[in-house]
Amino acid sequence: MNIWDKTHECMSRDELEQLQLERLQVVINRVYKNVTHYRKIFNDLGIIAEDICSLSDLTKLPFTTKDDLCVNYPYGMFAVPLREIVRIHSSSGTTSKPIVMGYTKNDIKIWSNLTARFMTAAGVTHDDVVQITFRYGLFTGAFGVHYGAETIGASVIPMGTGNTDKQIMIMQDYKTTALVSTLSYALVIADRLEQLEIDPQSLSLKTGLFGGELWSEKMCEEIENRLLLKATDNYVVSEVMGPGVAGECLCKRGMHINEDSFIPEIINPETGALLPAGSEGELVLTTLTREAFPMIRYRTGDISSLDYSLCECGRTLVRMKKVARRSDDMLIVKGVNVFPSQVEDAIFSVAQGETPYQIVVERKGAMDNVEVVIEVTDKIFSLELQKQRSFLEAIKKRISSVTGINADVRLVEAKSLLRQKGKISRVLDKRKL
Ligand code: DLL
C-alpha cells in the first residue's frame, strides 16, 4: 500500500504531538495578531498565547461556530491581507449569506498534498485516469481533489456535475480508472449503465472516491458490486480546508485525519465538554497549517468518534468513524448543505411574512428530492391562479439562489400539514441513510 507522505502520516504519537503543539502556538499568535474576532475573544477571556503550553490547554480556547463565520462575512476571519489570497471558495452558512474562505499560495500547496494523501490511501497512483464529477466553482470539492490528483501525477478529467450519459461516454472512451463523486451520484451512474445495457466489466474503473455525504456500509457494498471498484469514504469540511481533512485507507476501518494539519477533539454537543477518547460526540477541528483562514476549535456539527488504535496500513494518524449524524438541523441534499433556516428565509421573504410550510426530503431512486409544501393562507388564496403560480416560482428561484438546490414548491390546503402540539415540524426527512 502506498503512502504519500510517510514522514507525517507515520510519525510516532510523541513526535506528532510535539509538532502539533509547536504549530498550535504559532497559530494562536497569528490569529491574535491578525484576526479581530479572535483577538477580542481572547482579550475578553484573558487568554494570552503563553497560556497554551500543552495540547490539553486547547480546551481553554473558545469554539468557533458557523455563526461566527457568518457574522464576519465576507473577509473578517482572514489572517492575511487580500493581496496574499490566491483563491476564494465558499460554503453554505446558516443564513442567506455564504461563508467565504481564502487560501494563500502555500495553503493551496498544503491542501493539494493533503488531498493527495487520501487519494493515495484509496489506491490512486500516477497511472490513474481520474474523473471528477463534483461541481467546479465556489465549492471546495472539485478543486481540492483536482489539485490532489494532479499532485500525484494522475491524469485528471475535470467533468463537473451532471450529464450522466456524457459522463459514461467519457468513462468508456477515456478509460477512467478512478471515479470521484458523491456515492448517490455513483448510484445514478450505475442505474444508467444498466438502462443502457453497458456491462461494467467493459469499463476500466478500479477506484471510487466518495465524499461529502453520509453513506452506509450497505450502499458501499452495492456500489462496489455494481461498478466493480474499491470504494472509500473521505471527509470534507470547507471551513477548515475542503477535501483532504480525512480519508479511508484500503483497510476501511475509519478515515485517517491529517493530524499534523488538524487537531481533532470530540465534545458533548450539548455542554461543549471534551469527551474521552473513543466516545461519540461532535467533532471539533483546529487548523495547524492554514495561513489565510485559520480556525480555532471549529464546531463541525458532525457526530463521530476517534479511534487511536494502530491501523494495519502503517499510518499512525487517528481514524474518525463514519459521520453518524449532525448535531444541528443541517440537511445534506445531493451533497449540498442546506439549513432549514435558509429555506424559511426564502419563503418568508417572498411571502412578505410568516406562512406555514414544511420541507419534505425523500430519496427517489438514488437521488434526493426536496419538496417545499406551503399551506394556503387567506392572502395566497385571494391571489388569482396566475399570481399563485408566479408566487411559487419566485420561492423556488429564491431557494435555489440561496441554497443551490432545486426544490419542488407546491401549495396544500390550509391546516392540512400535520401539527404536533400546534406546531408543524419544519423538516420531514423520509430518507433512510
Ligand atoms: O461541499 C461537501 C461535498 C464535497 C459535497 C464534494 C459534495 C461533493 P461542505 O459544504 O463544507 O463541503 O460540507 C461539509 O458535509 O460537515 C459533513 O456534514 C458533510 N460531509 C462531508 N464529508 C462527509 C462524509 C462539501 N464523508 C459537511 N460523510 C460536513 C458524511 C460528510 N458527511
XYZ file of C-alpha atoms and ligand atoms in Angstrom, residues 91 134 139 141 182 212-214 233-239 300 302 323 326 330 332 335 337, ligand 1:
55
model
C -19.734 27.124 1.640
C -18.102 17.308 -8.346
C -17.484 24.660 -3.694
C -14.843 19.680 -3.522
C -20.837 11.507 -4.142
C -19.233 14.801 1.042
C -22.231 12.929 2.365
C -23.354 10.179 4.676
C -15.020 7.401 2.041
C -13.417 10.791 2.577
C -14.419 13.652 4.797
C -14.799 17.238 3.626
C -15.175 20.372 5.738
C -14.795 23.501 3.653
C -14.412 25.876 6.576
C -18.171 20.847 12.586
C -20.736 16.188 12.714
C -20.174 10.502 10.404
C -25.439 16.006 12.560
C -28.318 20.939 8.664
C -27.241 17.276 3.179
C -24.093 16.537 -1.333
C -25.556 21.536 2.731
O -19.287 20.674 -0.092
C -19.048 18.518 0.802
C -19.071 17.967 -0.570
C -17.914 17.742 -1.249
C -20.265 17.697 -1.174
C -17.941 17.255 -2.500
C -20.303 17.205 -2.421
C -19.142 16.981 -3.110
P -19.076 21.414 2.892
O -20.116 22.216 2.215
O -18.033 22.075 3.656
O -18.375 20.501 1.898
O -19.834 20.377 3.835
C -19.190 19.785 4.884
O -20.525 17.799 4.651
O -19.592 18.964 7.879
C -20.452 16.934 6.844
O -21.673 17.216 7.473
C -20.690 16.593 5.388
N -19.713 15.612 4.947
C -18.568 15.842 4.289
N -17.932 14.672 4.062
C -18.699 13.697 4.592
C -18.587 12.297 4.686
C -18.950 19.967 0.815
N -17.592 11.630 4.141
C -20.160 18.857 5.551
N -19.571 11.628 5.346
C -19.571 18.160 6.746
C -20.613 12.267 5.876
C -19.829 14.298 5.175
N -20.779 13.595 5.809
